[in-house]
């Protein structure tokens, strides 16, 4: 059985003052049947781990370098993230693919580094609007899945997040049928490649998940949770999403 997962990506938002919301989430969802992961910016990782020591919330980073250490000014490695007590890291978010030229190969290397450091990699894939309109969504996403997820992955080391680029931060989401089509295709590909282990890899949907559309998205087969950006910044937005996932 795959445990459902509600993941929040704060992006470059949040300050020490905002960490109270982690305690609120921990109390509100103390008996949650779902995993809850919050990915704050790097400067808040240690403090966030401390604030969530009790309760169901775990902490993840938003990016890691593929090397263990070295001359990479401004970067953070997977073992460094693990040292903060965080247990997840997002790899290959479209904002990083676009702004930093991260390729599938880079994302795969980062995800491997994450796994070697004992972190679960949340590997993001997703098509652009032009690719969707050209009827290329499925081939693009399948190729990203194939090349971004490391060999030997399993449910304990990787989570895949399908995030159509045009749905991120826009308030637009694909139709429920489109999400269903992508997720069932991804599931088949994971099982074809990893066998039984592929059945254990969680598939998240991400892109404009909000309290008012969460339940419909979570009712789709093979949607095991969500990667949430904007609506993860406040407990009053994120909590109803966790509730909808728990009820699904
Ligand atoms: P959004 O972001 O929920 O604000 O659309 C999702 C993401 O980028 O992971």
CSV table of C-alpha atoms in Angstrom, one decimal, residues 10-219:
chain,number,residue,atom,x,y,z
A,10,UNK,CA,7.5,27.1,0.0
A,11,UNK,CA,9.9,28.1,-2.8
A,12,UNK,CA,11.8,31.4,-1.9
A,13,UNK,CA,9.2,32.4,0.7
A,14,UNK,CA,9.1,32.1,4.5
A,15,UNK,CA,11.0,33.5,7.5
A,16,UNK,CA,11.5,32.3,11.0
A,17,UNK,CA,8.3,34.0,12.0
A,18,UNK,CA,6.4,31.8,9.6
A,19,UNK,CA,7.5,28.6,11.3
A,20,UNK,CA,4.7,28.7,13.8
A,21,UNK,CA,2.5,27.2,11.1
A,22,UNK,CA,4.6,24.0,11.3
A,23,UNK,CA,3.5,23.6,14.9
A,24,UNK,CA,-0.1,24.3,14.0
A,25,UNK,CA,0.0,21.6,11.3
A,26,UNK,CA,1.6,19.2,13.7
A,27,UNK,CA,-1.2,19.6,16.2
A,28,UNK,CA,-4.0,19.8,13.7
A,29,UNK,CA,-2.9,16.6,11.9
A,30,UNK,CA,-1.5,14.7,14.8
A,31,UNK,CA,-3.4,11.6,13.9
A,32,UNK,CA,-3.0,12.0,10.1
A,33,UNK,CA,-3.1,8.8,8.1
A,34,UNK,CA,-1.0,10.7,5.4
A,35,UNK,CA,2.6,11.7,5.3
A,36,UNK,CA,3.1,15.5,5.4
A,37,UNK,CA,6.3,17.1,4.2
A,38,UNK,CA,7.1,20.8,4.2
A,39,UNK,CA,10.0,22.0,2.0
A,40,UNK,CA,11.1,25.5,3.3
A,41,UNK,CA,14.0,27.4,2.0
A,42,UNK,CA,17.4,26.2,3.1
A,43,UNK,CA,18.0,28.7,5.8
A,44,UNK,CA,15.0,27.3,7.7
A,45,UNK,CA,15.7,23.6,7.4
A,46,UNK,CA,17.3,23.1,10.9
A,47,UNK,CA,14.8,25.3,12.7
A,48,UNK,CA,11.9,23.5,10.8
A,49,UNK,CA,13.2,20.1,11.8
A,50,UNK,CA,13.3,21.2,15.4
A,51,UNK,CA,9.8,22.6,15.3
A,52,UNK,CA,8.4,19.4,13.9
A,53,UNK,CA,10.3,17.0,16.2
A,54,UNK,CA,6.9,15.9,17.6
A,55,UNK,CA,4.1,15.0,15.2
A,56,UNK,CA,3.5,13.9,11.7
A,57,UNK,CA,5.2,16.7,9.7
A,58,UNK,CA,8.6,16.0,8.2
A,59,UNK,CA,10.9,18.4,6.4
A,60,UNK,CA,12.4,18.4,2.9
A,61,UNK,CA,14.7,20.7,0.9
A,62,UNK,CA,13.9,22.2,-2.5
A,63,UNK,CA,17.1,21.3,-4.3
A,64,UNK,CA,20.5,19.7,-3.8
A,65,UNK,CA,23.8,19.6,-5.7
A,66,UNK,CA,24.7,16.3,-7.3
A,67,UNK,CA,28.2,16.3,-5.8
A,68,UNK,CA,28.8,15.4,-2.2
A,69,UNK,CA,31.1,18.5,-1.5
A,70,UNK,CA,33.5,20.8,-3.3
A,71,UNK,CA,33.9,24.1,-5.0
A,72,UNK,CA,30.2,24.9,-5.7
A,73,UNK,CA,29.6,28.3,-4.2
A,74,UNK,CA,26.1,28.8,-3.0
A,75,UNK,CA,25.0,25.2,-3.4
A,76,UNK,CA,24.0,22.6,-0.8
A,77,UNK,CA,24.7,18.9,-1.1
A,78,UNK,CA,22.4,16.0,-0.2
A,79,UNK,CA,24.5,14.9,2.8
A,80,UNK,CA,24.4,18.5,4.1
A,81,UNK,CA,20.6,18.4,3.8
A,82,UNK,CA,20.5,15.1,5.6
A,83,UNK,CA,22.7,16.6,8.4
A,84,UNK,CA,19.9,19.1,9.1
A,85,UNK,CA,17.6,16.3,9.9
A,86,UNK,CA,15.5,16.8,6.7
A,87,UNK,CA,14.4,13.6,5.0
A,88,UNK,CA,13.2,14.6,1.6
A,89,UNK,CA,14.5,16.8,-1.2
A,90,UNK,CA,12.7,18.1,-4.3
A,91,UNK,CA,14.6,17.5,-7.5
A,92,UNK,CA,14.0,18.8,-11.0
A,93,UNK,CA,11.3,21.4,-10.2
A,94,UNK,CA,10.4,23.1,-13.5
A,95,UNK,CA,11.5,26.4,-12.0
A,96,UNK,CA,15.0,25.0,-11.7
A,97,UNK,CA,14.9,23.2,-15.0
A,98,UNK,CA,14.0,26.5,-16.6
A,99,UNK,CA,16.1,29.0,-14.6
A,100,UNK,CA,19.2,26.9,-14.1
A,101,UNK,CA,19.1,24.7,-17.2
A,102,UNK,CA,18.8,21.5,-15.3
A,103,UNK,CA,18.4,18.6,-17.7
A,104,UNK,CA,16.9,15.2,-17.0
A,105,UNK,CA,20.5,13.9,-16.6
A,106,UNK,CA,21.2,16.5,-13.9
A,107,UNK,CA,18.0,15.7,-12.2
A,108,UNK,CA,18.8,12.0,-12.2
A,109,UNK,CA,22.3,12.7,-10.7
A,110,UNK,CA,20.7,14.9,-8.0
A,111,UNK,CA,18.1,12.3,-7.2
A,112,UNK,CA,20.9,9.6,-7.0
A,113,UNK,CA,22.9,11.9,-4.7
A,114,UNK,CA,19.7,12.3,-2.6
A,115,UNK,CA,19.1,8.6,-2.3
A,116,UNK,CA,22.7,7.9,-1.4
A,117,UNK,CA,22.4,10.4,1.4
A,118,UNK,CA,19.3,8.6,2.7
A,119,UNK,CA,16.9,11.3,1.5
A,120,UNK,CA,13.7,10.6,-0.5
A,121,UNK,CA,13.9,12.5,-3.8
A,122,UNK,CA,10.6,14.1,-5.0
A,123,UNK,CA,11.4,14.1,-8.7
A,124,UNK,CA,9.3,16.6,-10.7
A,125,UNK,CA,8.3,16.2,-14.3
A,126,UNK,CA,5.7,18.0,-16.5
A,127,UNK,CA,5.0,19.4,-19.9
A,128,UNK,CA,4.9,23.0,-21.1
A,129,UNK,CA,1.7,24.5,-22.5
A,130,UNK,CA,3.1,24.4,-26.0
A,131,UNK,CA,3.9,20.7,-25.6
A,132,UNK,CA,0.4,20.0,-24.3
A,133,UNK,CA,-1.2,21.9,-27.2
A,134,UNK,CA,1.0,20.1,-29.7
A,135,UNK,CA,-0.3,16.8,-28.4
A,136,UNK,CA,3.1,16.0,-27.0
A,137,UNK,CA,2.4,15.9,-23.3
A,138,UNK,CA,2.5,12.2,-22.8
A,139,UNK,CA,5.7,11.5,-24.8
A,140,UNK,CA,7.5,14.4,-23.0
A,141,UNK,CA,6.5,13.3,-19.5
A,142,UNK,CA,7.3,9.7,-20.2
A,143,UNK,CA,10.8,10.6,-21.5
A,144,UNK,CA,11.4,12.8,-18.4
A,145,UNK,CA,10.3,10.0,-16.1
A,146,UNK,CA,12.6,7.5,-17.9
A,147,UNK,CA,15.6,9.8,-17.7
A,148,UNK,CA,15.1,11.7,-14.4
A,149,UNK,CA,14.3,8.8,-12.1
A,150,UNK,CA,17.4,6.8,-11.1
A,151,UNK,CA,17.7,3.0,-11.8
A,152,UNK,CA,17.0,1.0,-8.7
A,153,UNK,CA,14.5,3.4,-7.3
A,154,UNK,CA,11.6,2.2,-5.1
A,155,UNK,CA,8.8,3.7,-3.0
A,156,UNK,CA,11.3,4.2,-0.1
A,157,UNK,CA,13.7,6.3,-2.2
A,158,UNK,CA,11.7,8.2,-4.7
A,159,UNK,CA,8.4,10.1,-5.2
A,160,UNK,CA,7.3,11.4,-8.6
A,161,UNK,CA,5.5,14.6,-8.9
A,162,UNK,CA,3.6,15.3,-12.2
A,163,UNK,CA,3.5,19.1,-12.5
A,164,UNK,CA,2.3,20.6,-15.8
A,165,UNK,CA,4.4,23.8,-16.1
A,166,UNK,CA,1.4,25.8,-17.2
A,167,UNK,CA,-0.6,24.9,-14.1
A,168,UNK,CA,2.1,26.1,-11.6
A,169,UNK,CA,1.1,29.3,-9.9
A,170,UNK,CA,-1.5,30.1,-12.5
A,171,UNK,CA,-4.8,28.8,-10.9
A,172,UNK,CA,-5.3,26.6,-14.0
A,173,UNK,CA,-5.3,22.8,-13.8
A,174,UNK,CA,-5.6,20.1,-16.4
A,175,UNK,CA,-9.0,18.4,-16.7
A,176,UNK,CA,-9.4,15.5,-14.3
A,177,UNK,CA,-9.3,13.2,-17.3
A,178,UNK,CA,-6.0,14.6,-18.4
A,179,UNK,CA,-4.5,14.1,-14.9
A,180,UNK,CA,-5.9,10.5,-14.8
A,181,UNK,CA,-4.4,9.8,-18.2
A,182,UNK,CA,-1.0,11.0,-17.2
A,183,UNK,CA,-1.0,9.2,-13.8
A,184,UNK,CA,-2.1,5.9,-15.2
A,185,UNK,CA,0.5,6.1,-17.9
A,186,UNK,CA,3.2,6.9,-15.3
A,187,UNK,CA,2.1,4.0,-13.2
A,188,UNK,CA,2.3,1.6,-16.1
A,189,UNK,CA,5.8,2.9,-17.0
A,190,UNK,CA,7.0,2.6,-13.4
A,191,UNK,CA,5.8,-1.0,-13.1
A,192,UNK,CA,7.2,-1.9,-16.5
A,193,UNK,CA,10.6,-0.5,-15.4
A,194,UNK,CA,10.8,-1.4,-11.7
A,195,UNK,CA,8.4,-4.3,-11.4
A,196,UNK,CA,6.7,-4.7,-8.0
A,197,UNK,CA,8.8,-1.7,-6.7
A,198,UNK,CA,7.1,0.5,-9.3
A,199,UNK,CA,3.8,-0.1,-7.6
A,200,UNK,CA,5.2,1.3,-4.4
A,201,UNK,CA,6.4,4.6,-5.9
A,202,UNK,CA,4.0,7.5,-5.0
A,203,UNK,CA,2.7,9.7,-7.7
A,204,UNK,CA,1.8,13.3,-6.7
A,205,UNK,CA,0.0,15.8,-8.8
A,206,UNK,CA,1.2,19.4,-8.5
A,207,UNK,CA,0.1,22.8,-10.0
A,208,UNK,CA,-2.5,25.1,-8.5
A,209,UNK,CA,-3.8,22.5,-5.9
A,210,UNK,CA,-6.1,24.5,-3.6
A,211,UNK,CA,-8.6,23.6,-0.9
A,212,UNK,CA,-11.5,23.8,-3.4
A,213,UNK,CA,-10.1,21.4,-6.1
A,214,UNK,CA,-8.1,19.0,-3.9
A,215,UNK,CA,-10.9,16.4,-3.2
A,216,UNK,CA,-11.6,16.0,-6.9
A,217,UNK,CA,-7.9,15.6,-7.8
A,218,UNK,CA,-7.4,13.1,-4.9
A,219,UNK,CA,-10.3,11.0,-6.1
